PDB file of C-alpha atoms in Angstrom:
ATOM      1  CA  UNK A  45      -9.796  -5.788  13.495  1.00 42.00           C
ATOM      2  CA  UNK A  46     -11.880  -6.312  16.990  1.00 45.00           C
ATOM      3  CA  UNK A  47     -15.503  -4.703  16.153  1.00 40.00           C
ATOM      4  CA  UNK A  48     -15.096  -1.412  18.466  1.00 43.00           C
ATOM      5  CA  UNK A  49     -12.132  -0.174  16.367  1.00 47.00           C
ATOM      6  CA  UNK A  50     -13.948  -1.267  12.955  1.00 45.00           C
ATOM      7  CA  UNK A  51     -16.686   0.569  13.718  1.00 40.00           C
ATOM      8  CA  UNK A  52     -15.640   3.921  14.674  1.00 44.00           C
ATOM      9  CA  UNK A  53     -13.032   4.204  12.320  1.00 47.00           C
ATOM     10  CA  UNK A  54     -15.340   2.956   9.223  1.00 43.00           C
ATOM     11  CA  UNK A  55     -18.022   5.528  11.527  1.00 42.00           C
ATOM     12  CA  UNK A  56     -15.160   8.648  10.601  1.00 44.00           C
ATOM     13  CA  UNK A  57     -14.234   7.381   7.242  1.00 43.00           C
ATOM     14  CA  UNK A  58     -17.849   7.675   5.939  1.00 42.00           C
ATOM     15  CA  UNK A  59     -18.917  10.910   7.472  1.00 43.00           C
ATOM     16  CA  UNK A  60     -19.843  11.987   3.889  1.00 42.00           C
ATOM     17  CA  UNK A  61     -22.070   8.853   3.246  1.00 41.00           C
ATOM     18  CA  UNK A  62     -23.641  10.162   6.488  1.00 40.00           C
ATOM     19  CA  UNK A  63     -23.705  13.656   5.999  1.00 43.00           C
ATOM     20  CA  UNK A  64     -25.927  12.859   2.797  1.00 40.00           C
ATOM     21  CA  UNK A  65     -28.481  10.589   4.532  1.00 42.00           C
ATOM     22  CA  UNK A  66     -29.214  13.191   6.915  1.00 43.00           C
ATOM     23  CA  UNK A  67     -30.963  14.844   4.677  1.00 43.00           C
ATOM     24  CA  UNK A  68     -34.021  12.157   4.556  1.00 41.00           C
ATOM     25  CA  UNK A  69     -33.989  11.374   8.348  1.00 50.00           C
ATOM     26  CA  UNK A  70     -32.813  12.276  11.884  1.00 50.00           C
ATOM     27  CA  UNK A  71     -28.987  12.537  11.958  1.00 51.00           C
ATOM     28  CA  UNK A  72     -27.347   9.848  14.221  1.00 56.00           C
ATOM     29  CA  UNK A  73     -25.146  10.369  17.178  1.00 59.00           C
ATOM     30  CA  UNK A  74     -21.923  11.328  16.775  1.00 66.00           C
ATOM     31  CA  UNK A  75     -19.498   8.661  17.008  1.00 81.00           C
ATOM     32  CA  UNK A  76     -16.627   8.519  19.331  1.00 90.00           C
ATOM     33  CA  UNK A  77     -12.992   8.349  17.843  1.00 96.00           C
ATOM     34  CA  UNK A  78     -11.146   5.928  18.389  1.00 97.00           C
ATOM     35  CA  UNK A  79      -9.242   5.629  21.363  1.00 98.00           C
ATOM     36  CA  UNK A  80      -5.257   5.321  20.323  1.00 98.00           C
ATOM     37  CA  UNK A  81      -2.516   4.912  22.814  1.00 98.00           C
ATOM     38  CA  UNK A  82       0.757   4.843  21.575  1.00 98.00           C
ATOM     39  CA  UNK A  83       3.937   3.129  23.405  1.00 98.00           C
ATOM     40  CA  UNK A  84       7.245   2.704  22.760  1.00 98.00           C
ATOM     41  CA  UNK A  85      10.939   4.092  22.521  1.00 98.00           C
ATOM     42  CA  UNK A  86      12.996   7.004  20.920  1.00 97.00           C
ATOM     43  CA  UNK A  87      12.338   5.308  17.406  1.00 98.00           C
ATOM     44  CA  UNK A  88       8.822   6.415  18.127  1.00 98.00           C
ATOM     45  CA  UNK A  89       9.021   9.615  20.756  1.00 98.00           C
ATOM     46  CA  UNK A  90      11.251  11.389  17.547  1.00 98.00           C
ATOM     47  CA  UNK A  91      13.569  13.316  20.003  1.00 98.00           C
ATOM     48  CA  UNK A  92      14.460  16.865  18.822  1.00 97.00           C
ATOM     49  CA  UNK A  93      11.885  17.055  16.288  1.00 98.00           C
ATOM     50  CA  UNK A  94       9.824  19.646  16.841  1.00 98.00           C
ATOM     51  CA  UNK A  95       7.487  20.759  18.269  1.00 98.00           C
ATOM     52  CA  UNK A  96       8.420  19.307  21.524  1.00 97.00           C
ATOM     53  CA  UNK A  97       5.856  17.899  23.601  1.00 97.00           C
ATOM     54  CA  UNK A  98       5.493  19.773  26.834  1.00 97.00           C
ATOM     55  CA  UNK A  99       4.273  16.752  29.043  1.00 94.00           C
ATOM     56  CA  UNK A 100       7.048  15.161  30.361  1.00 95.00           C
ATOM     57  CA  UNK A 101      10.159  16.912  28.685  1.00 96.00           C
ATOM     58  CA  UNK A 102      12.565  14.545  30.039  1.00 96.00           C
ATOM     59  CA  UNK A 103      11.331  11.823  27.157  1.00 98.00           C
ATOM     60  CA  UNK A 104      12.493  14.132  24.166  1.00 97.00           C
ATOM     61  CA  UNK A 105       8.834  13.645  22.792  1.00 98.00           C
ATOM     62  CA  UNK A 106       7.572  15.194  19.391  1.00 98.00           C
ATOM     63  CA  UNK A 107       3.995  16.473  18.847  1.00 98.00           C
ATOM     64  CA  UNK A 108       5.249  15.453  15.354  1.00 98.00           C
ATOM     65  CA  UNK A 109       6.121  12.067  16.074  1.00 98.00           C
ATOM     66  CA  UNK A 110       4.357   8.981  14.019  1.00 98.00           C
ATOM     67  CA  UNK A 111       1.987   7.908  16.756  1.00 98.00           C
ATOM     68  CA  UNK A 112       0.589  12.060  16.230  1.00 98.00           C
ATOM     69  CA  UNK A 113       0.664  11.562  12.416  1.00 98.00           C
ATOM     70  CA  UNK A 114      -1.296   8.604  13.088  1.00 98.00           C
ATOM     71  CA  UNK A 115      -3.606   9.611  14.674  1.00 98.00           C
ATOM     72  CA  UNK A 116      -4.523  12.208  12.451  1.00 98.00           C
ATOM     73  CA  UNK A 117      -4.727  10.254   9.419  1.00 98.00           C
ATOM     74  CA  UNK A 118      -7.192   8.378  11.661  1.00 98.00           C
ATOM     75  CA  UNK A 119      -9.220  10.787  13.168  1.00 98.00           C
ATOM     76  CA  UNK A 120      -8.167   8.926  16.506  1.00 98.00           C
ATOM     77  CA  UNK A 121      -8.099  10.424  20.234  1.00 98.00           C
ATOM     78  CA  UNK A 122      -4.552   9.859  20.731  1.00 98.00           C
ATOM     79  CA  UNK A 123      -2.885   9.071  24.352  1.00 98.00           C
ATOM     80  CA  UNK A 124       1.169   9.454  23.631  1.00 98.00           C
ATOM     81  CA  UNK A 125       3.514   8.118  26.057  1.00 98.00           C
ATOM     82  CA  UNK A 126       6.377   6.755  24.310  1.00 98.00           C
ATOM     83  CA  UNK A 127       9.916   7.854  25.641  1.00 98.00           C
ATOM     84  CA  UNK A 128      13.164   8.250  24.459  1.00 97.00           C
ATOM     85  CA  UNK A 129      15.698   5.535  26.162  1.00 97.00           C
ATOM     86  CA  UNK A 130      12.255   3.243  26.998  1.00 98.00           C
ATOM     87  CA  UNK A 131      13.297  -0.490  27.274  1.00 98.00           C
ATOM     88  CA  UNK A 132      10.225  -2.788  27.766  1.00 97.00           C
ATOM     89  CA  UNK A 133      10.885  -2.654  31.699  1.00 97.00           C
ATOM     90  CA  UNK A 134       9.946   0.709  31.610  1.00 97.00           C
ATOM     91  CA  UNK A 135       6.322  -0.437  30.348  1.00 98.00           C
ATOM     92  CA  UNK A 136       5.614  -1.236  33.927  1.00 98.00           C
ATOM     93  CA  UNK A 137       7.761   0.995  36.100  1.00 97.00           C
ATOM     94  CA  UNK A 138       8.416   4.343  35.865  1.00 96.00           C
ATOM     95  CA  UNK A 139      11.598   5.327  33.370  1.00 97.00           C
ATOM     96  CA  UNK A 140      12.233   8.997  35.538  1.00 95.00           C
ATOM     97  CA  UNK A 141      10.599  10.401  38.333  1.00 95.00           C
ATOM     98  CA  UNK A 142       7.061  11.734  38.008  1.00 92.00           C
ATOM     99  CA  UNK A 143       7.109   9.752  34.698  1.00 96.00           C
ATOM    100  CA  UNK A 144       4.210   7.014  35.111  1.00 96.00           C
ATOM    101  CA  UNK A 145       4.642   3.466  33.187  1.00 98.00           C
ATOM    102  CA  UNK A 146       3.878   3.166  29.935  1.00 98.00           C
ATOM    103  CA  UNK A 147       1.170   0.485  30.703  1.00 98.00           C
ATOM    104  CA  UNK A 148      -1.261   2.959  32.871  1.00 98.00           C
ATOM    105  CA  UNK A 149      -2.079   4.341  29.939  1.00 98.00           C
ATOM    106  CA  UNK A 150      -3.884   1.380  28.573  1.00 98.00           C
ATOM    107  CA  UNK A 151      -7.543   0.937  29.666  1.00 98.00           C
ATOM    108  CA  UNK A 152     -10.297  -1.998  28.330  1.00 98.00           C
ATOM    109  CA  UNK A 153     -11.610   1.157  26.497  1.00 97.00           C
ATOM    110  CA  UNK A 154      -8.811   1.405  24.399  1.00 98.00           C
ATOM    111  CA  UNK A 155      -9.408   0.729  20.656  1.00 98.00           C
ATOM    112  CA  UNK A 156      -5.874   1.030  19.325  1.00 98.00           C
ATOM    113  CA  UNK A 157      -2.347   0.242  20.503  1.00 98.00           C
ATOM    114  CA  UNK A 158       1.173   0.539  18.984  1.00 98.00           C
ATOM    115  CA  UNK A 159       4.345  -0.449  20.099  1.00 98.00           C
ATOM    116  CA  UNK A 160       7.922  -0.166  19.138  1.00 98.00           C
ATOM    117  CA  UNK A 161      10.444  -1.321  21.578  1.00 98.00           C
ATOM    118  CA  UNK A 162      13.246  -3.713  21.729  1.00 98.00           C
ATOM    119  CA  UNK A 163      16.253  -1.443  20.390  1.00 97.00           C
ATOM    120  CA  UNK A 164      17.467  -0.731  24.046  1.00 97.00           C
ATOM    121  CA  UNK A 165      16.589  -3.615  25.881  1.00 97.00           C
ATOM    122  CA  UNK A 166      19.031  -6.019  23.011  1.00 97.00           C
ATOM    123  CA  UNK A 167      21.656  -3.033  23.311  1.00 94.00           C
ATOM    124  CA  UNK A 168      21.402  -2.182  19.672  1.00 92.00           C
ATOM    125  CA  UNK A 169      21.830   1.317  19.288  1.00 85.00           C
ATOM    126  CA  UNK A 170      24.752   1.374  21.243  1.00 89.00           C
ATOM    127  CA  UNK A 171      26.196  -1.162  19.600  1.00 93.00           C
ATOM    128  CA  UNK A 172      26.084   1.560  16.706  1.00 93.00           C
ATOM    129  CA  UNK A 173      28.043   3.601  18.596  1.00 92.00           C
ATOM    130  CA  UNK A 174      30.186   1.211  19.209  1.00 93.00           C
ATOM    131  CA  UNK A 175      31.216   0.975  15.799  1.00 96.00           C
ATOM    132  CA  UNK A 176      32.509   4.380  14.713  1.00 97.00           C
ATOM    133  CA  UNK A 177      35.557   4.463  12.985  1.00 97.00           C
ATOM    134  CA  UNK A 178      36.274   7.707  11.175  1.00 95.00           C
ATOM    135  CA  UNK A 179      39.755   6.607   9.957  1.00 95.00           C
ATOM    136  CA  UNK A 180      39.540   3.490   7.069  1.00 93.00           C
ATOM    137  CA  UNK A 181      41.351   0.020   7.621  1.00 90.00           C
ATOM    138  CA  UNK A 182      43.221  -0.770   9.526  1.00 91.00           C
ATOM    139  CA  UNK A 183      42.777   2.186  11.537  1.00 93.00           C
ATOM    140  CA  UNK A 184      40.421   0.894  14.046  1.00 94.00           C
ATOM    141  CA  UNK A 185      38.306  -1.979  14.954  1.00 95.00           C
ATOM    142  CA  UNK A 186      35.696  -4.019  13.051  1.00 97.00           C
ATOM    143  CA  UNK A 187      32.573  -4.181  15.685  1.00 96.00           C
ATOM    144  CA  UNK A 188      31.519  -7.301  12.834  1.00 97.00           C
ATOM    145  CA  UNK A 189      34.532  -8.627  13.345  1.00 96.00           C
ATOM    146  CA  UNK A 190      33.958  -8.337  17.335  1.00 96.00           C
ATOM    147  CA  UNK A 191      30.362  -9.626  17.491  1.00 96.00           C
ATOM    148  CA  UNK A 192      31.633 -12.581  15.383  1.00 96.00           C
ATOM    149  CA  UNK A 193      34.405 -14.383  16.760  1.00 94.00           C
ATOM    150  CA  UNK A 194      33.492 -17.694  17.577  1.00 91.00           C
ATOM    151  CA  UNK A 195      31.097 -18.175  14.532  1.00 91.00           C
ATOM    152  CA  UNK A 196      28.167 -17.230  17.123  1.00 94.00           C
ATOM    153  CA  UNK A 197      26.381 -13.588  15.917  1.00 96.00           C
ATOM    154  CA  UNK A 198      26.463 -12.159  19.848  1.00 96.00           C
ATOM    155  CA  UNK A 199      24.168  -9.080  19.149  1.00 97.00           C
ATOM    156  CA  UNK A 200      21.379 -11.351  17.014  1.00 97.00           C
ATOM    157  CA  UNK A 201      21.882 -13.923  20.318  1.00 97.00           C
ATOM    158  CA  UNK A 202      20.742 -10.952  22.563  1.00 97.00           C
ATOM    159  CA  UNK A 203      17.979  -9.974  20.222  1.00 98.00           C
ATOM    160  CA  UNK A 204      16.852 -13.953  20.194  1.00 98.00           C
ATOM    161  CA  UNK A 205      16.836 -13.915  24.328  1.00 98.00           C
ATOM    162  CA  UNK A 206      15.020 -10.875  24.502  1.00 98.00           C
ATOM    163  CA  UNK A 207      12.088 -11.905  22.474  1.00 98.00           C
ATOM    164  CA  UNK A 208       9.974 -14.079  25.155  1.00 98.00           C
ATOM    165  CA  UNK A 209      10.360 -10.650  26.923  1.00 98.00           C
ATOM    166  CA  UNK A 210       8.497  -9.109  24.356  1.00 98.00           C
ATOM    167  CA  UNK A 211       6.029 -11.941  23.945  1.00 98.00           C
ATOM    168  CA  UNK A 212       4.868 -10.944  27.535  1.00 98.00           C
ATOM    169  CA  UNK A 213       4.590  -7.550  26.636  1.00 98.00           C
ATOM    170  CA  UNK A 214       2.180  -8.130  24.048  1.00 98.00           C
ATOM    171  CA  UNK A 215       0.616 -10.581  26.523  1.00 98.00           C
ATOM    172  CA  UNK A 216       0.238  -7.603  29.004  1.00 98.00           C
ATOM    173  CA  UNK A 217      -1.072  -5.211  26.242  1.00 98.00           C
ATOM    174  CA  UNK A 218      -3.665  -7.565  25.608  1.00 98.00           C
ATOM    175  CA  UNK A 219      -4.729  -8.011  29.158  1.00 98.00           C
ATOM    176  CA  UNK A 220      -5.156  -4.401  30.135  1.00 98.00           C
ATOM    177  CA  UNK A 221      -6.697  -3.759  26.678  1.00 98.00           C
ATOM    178  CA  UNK A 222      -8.393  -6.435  25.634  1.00 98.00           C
ATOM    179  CA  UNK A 223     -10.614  -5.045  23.100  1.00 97.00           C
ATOM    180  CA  UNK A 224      -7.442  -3.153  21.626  1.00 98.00           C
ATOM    181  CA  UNK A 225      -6.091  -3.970  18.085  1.00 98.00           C
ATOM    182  CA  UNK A 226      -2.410  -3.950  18.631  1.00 98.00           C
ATOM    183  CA  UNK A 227       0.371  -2.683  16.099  1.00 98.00           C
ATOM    184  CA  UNK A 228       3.736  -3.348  16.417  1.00 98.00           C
ATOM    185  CA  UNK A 229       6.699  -1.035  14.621  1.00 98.00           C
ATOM    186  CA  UNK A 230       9.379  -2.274  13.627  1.00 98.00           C
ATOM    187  CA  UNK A 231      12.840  -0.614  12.714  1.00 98.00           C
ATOM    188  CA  UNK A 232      14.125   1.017   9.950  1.00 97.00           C
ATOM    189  CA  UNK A 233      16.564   1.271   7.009  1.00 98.00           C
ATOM    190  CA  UNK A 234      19.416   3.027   8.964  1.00 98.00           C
ATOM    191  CA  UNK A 235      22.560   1.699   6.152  1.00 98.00           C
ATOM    192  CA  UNK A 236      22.491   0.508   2.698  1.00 97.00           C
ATOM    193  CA  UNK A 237      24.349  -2.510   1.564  1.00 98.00           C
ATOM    194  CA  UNK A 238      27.892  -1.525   2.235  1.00 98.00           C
ATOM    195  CA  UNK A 239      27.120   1.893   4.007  1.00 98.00           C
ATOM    196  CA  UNK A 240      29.144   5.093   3.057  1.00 98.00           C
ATOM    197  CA  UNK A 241      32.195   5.925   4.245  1.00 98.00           C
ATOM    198  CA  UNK A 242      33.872   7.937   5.223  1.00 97.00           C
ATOM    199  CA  UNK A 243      30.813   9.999   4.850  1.00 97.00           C
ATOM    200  CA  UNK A 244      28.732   7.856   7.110  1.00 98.00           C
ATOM    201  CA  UNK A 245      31.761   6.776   9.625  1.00 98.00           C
ATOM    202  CA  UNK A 246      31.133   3.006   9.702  1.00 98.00           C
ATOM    203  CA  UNK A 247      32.831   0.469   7.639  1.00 98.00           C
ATOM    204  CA  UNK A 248      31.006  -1.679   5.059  1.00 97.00           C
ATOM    205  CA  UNK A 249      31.186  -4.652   7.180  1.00 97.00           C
ATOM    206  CA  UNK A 250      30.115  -2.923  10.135  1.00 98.00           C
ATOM    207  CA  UNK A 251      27.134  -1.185   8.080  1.00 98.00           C
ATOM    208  CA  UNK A 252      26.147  -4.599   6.763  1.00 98.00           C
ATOM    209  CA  UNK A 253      26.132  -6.409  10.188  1.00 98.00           C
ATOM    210  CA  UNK A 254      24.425  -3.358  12.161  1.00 98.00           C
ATOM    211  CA  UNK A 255      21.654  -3.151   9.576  1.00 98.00           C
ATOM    212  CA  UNK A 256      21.645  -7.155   9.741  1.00 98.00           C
ATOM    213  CA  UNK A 257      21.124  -7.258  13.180  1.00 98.00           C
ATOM    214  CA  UNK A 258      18.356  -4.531  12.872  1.00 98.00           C
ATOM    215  CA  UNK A 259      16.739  -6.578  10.362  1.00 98.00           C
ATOM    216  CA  UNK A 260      16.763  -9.723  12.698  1.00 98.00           C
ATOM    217  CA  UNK A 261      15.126  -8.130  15.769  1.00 98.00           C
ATOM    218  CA  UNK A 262      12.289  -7.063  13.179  1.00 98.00           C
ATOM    219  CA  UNK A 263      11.622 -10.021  12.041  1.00 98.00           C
ATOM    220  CA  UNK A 264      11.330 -11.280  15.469  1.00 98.00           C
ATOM    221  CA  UNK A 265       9.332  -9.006  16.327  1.00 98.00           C
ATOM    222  CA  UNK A 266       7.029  -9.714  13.310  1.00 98.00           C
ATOM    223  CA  UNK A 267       6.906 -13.304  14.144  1.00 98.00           C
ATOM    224  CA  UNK A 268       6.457 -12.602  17.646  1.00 98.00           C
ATOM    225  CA  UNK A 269       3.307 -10.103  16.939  1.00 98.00           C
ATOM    226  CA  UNK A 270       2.098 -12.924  14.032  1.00 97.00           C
ATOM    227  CA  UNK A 271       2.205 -15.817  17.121  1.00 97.00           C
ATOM    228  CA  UNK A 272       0.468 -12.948  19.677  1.00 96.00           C
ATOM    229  CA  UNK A 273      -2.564 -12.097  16.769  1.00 97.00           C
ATOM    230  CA  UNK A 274      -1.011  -8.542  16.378  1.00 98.00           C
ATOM    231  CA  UNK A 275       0.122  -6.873  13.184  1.00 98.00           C
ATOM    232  CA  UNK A 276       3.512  -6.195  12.082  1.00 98.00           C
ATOM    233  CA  UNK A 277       3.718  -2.574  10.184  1.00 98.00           C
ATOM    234  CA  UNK A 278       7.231  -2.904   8.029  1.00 98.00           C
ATOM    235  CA  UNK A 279       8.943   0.430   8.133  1.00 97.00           C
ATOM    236  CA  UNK A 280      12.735  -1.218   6.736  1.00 97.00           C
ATOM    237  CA  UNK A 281      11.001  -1.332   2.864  1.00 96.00           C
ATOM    238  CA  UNK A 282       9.224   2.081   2.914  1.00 95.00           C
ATOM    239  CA  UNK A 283      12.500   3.724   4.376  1.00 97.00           C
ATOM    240  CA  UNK A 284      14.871   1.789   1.439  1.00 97.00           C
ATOM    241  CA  UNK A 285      16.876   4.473  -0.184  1.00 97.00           C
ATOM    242  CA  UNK A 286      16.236   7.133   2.961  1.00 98.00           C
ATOM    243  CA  UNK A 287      18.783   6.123   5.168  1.00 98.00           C
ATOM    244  CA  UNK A 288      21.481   7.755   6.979  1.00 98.00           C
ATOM    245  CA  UNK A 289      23.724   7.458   3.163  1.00 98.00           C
ATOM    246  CA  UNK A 290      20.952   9.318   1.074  1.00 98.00           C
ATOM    247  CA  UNK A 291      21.352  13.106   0.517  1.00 97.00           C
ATOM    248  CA  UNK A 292      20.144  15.389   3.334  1.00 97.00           C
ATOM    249  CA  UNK A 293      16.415  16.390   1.752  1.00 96.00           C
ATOM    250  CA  UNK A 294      16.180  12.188   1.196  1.00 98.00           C
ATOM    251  CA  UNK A 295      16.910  10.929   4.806  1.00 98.00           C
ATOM    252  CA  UNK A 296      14.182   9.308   6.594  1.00 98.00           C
ATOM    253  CA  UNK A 297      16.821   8.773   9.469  1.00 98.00           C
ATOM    254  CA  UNK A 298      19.317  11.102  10.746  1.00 98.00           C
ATOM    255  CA  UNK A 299      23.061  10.587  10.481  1.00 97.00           C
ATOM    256  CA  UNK A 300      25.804  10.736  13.029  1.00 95.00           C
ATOM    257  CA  UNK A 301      25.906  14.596  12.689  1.00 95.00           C
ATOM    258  CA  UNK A 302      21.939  15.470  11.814  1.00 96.00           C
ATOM    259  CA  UNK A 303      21.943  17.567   9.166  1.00 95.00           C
ATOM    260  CA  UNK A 304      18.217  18.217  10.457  1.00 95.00           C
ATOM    261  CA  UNK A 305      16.189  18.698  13.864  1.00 95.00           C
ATOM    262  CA  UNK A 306      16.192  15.673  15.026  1.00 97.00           C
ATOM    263  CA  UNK A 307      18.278  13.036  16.856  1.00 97.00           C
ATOM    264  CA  UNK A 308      21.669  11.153  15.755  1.00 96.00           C
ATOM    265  CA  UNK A 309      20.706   8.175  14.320  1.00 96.00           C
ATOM    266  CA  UNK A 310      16.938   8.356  14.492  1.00 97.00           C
ATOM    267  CA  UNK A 311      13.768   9.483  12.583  1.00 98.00           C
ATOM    268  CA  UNK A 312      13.496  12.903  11.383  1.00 98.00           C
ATOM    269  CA  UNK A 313      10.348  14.730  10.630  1.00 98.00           C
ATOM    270  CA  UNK A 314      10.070  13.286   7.355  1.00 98.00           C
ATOM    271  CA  UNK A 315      10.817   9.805   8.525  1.00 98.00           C
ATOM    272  CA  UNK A 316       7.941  10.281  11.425  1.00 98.00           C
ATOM    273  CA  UNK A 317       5.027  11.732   8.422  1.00 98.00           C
ATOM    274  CA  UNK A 318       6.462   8.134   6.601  1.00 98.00           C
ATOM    275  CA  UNK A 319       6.249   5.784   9.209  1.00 98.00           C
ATOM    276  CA  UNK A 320       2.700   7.247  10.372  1.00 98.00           C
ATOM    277  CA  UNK A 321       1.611   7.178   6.695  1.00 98.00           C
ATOM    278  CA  UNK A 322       2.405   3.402   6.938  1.00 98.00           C
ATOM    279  CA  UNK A 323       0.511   2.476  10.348  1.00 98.00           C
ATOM    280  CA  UNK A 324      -2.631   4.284   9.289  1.00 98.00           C
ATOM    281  CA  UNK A 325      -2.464   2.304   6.318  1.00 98.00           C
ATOM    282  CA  UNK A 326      -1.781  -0.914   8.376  1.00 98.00           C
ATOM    283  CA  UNK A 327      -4.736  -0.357  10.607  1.00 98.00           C
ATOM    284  CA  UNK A 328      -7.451   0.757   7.527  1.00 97.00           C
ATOM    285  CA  UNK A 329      -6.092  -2.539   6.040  1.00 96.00           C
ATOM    286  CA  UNK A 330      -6.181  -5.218   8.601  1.00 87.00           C
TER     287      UNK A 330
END
């Protein structure tokens, strides 16, 4: 981690090692916290999930989204502005009107950056759509099937031609934060092997391939954050056995029909405390 963020986060962790010193000579300055801005899609923003936040309503963000249960774990001064529907364009241009790009937020005082992104801009998440079938075989269409003829994968192809995209946006991060350590979220467990249906409404080669192809823009992203010098914070293995199939109280991620306040097919309160639990690790750890 660059020396800035080190330092004022191991500055907060130890405020009781410095509490006791006081008592044998002059207390120091307060530190500063450490300055956190957090970027990103819908995977991040948790849309629905209250409370809402009030700043730009139009983005569907949570005051109880992970960047916000970050930042608390962290004692960090937090600057929010992911978006719901974000693709990496709208890093530099403005996603609605009177909604600023994602990138002015960044300054060379910035400590701390995550980023998730990548789910819209490779079409994913409507590919889920995409591959609803309530009625079981052969009523309907395999969307595996679909994405497969040929014996070329056409949604992991996208997610492959997207990624020097994203390499620049790390690139960018970098330049307008240089001192930032930079955290990059992946995706995660939406099906288990095989999914659930008819509960779930996607068949078990559908599940399979959609949760495939979220696995494989993850691990490009990982690679692409390893090649950049950022970190890669897994949230696939911490959300195993929370996905959309588990029992209501279990999900991590919502269902087609959310059975809690939150989305279709995205992180629920619970899912937001988990994946914030796992970057405030990520960043004490690296």
């Amino acid at each position: 981690m660059r020396t800035a963020l080190r330092l004022a986060l191991a500055t907060a962790l130890s405020a009781g090692a410095v509490g006791a010193a006081a008592s044998a000579q002059a207390a120091p300055a307060a530190a500063e916290p450490p300055r956190y801005v957090a970027l990103g899609d819908s995977y991040a923003a948790a849309p629905l999930v209250p409370p809402v936040d009030p700043a730009d309503l139009r983005c569907l963000r949570s005051l109880a989204d992970y960047p916000h249960i970050a930042a608390e774990a962290l004692g960090a001064e937090l600057t929010d502005v992911t978006c719901s529907g974000a693709t990496s364009e709208h890093l530099s241009t403005a996603q609605h009107p009177g909604t600023a790009p994602q990138y002015g937020a960044l300054t060379p005082d910035t400590d701390l950056v995550s980023v998730t992104i990548g789910g819209n801009d490779t079409g994913l998440f409507d590919e889920v759509l995409g591959c609803v079938n309530i009625l079981p075989r052969p009523h309907g269409t395999s969307c595996a099937e679909e994405n497969t003829a040929g014996g070329t994968d056409k949604v992991r192809a996208r997610i492959d031609a997207w990624a020097p995209a994203f390499a620049a946006v790390l690139d960018e991060i970098a330049r307008r934060a240089p001192r930032a350590e930079v955290f990059v979220v992946g995706y995660g467990t939406y099906f288990r092997p095989d999914g659930c249906h008819p509960a779930q409404p996607f068949w078990k080669q559908d599940a399979n391939h959609l949760q495939g192809a979220i696995d494989h823009l993850n691990a490009v992203l990982r690679k692409t954050a390893e090649e950049d010098g950022a970190v890669f914070v897994d949230t696939r293995t911490p959300s195993i056995g929370h996905d959309i199939c588990a029992a209501p109280d279990d999900r991590h991620i919502e269902g087609l029909i959310p059975t809690r306040a939150a989305a279709p097919l995205h992180p629920n309160a619970a899912g937001a405390r988990a994946v914030g639990g796992a970057l405030a690790a990520a960043v004490r750890a690296s």
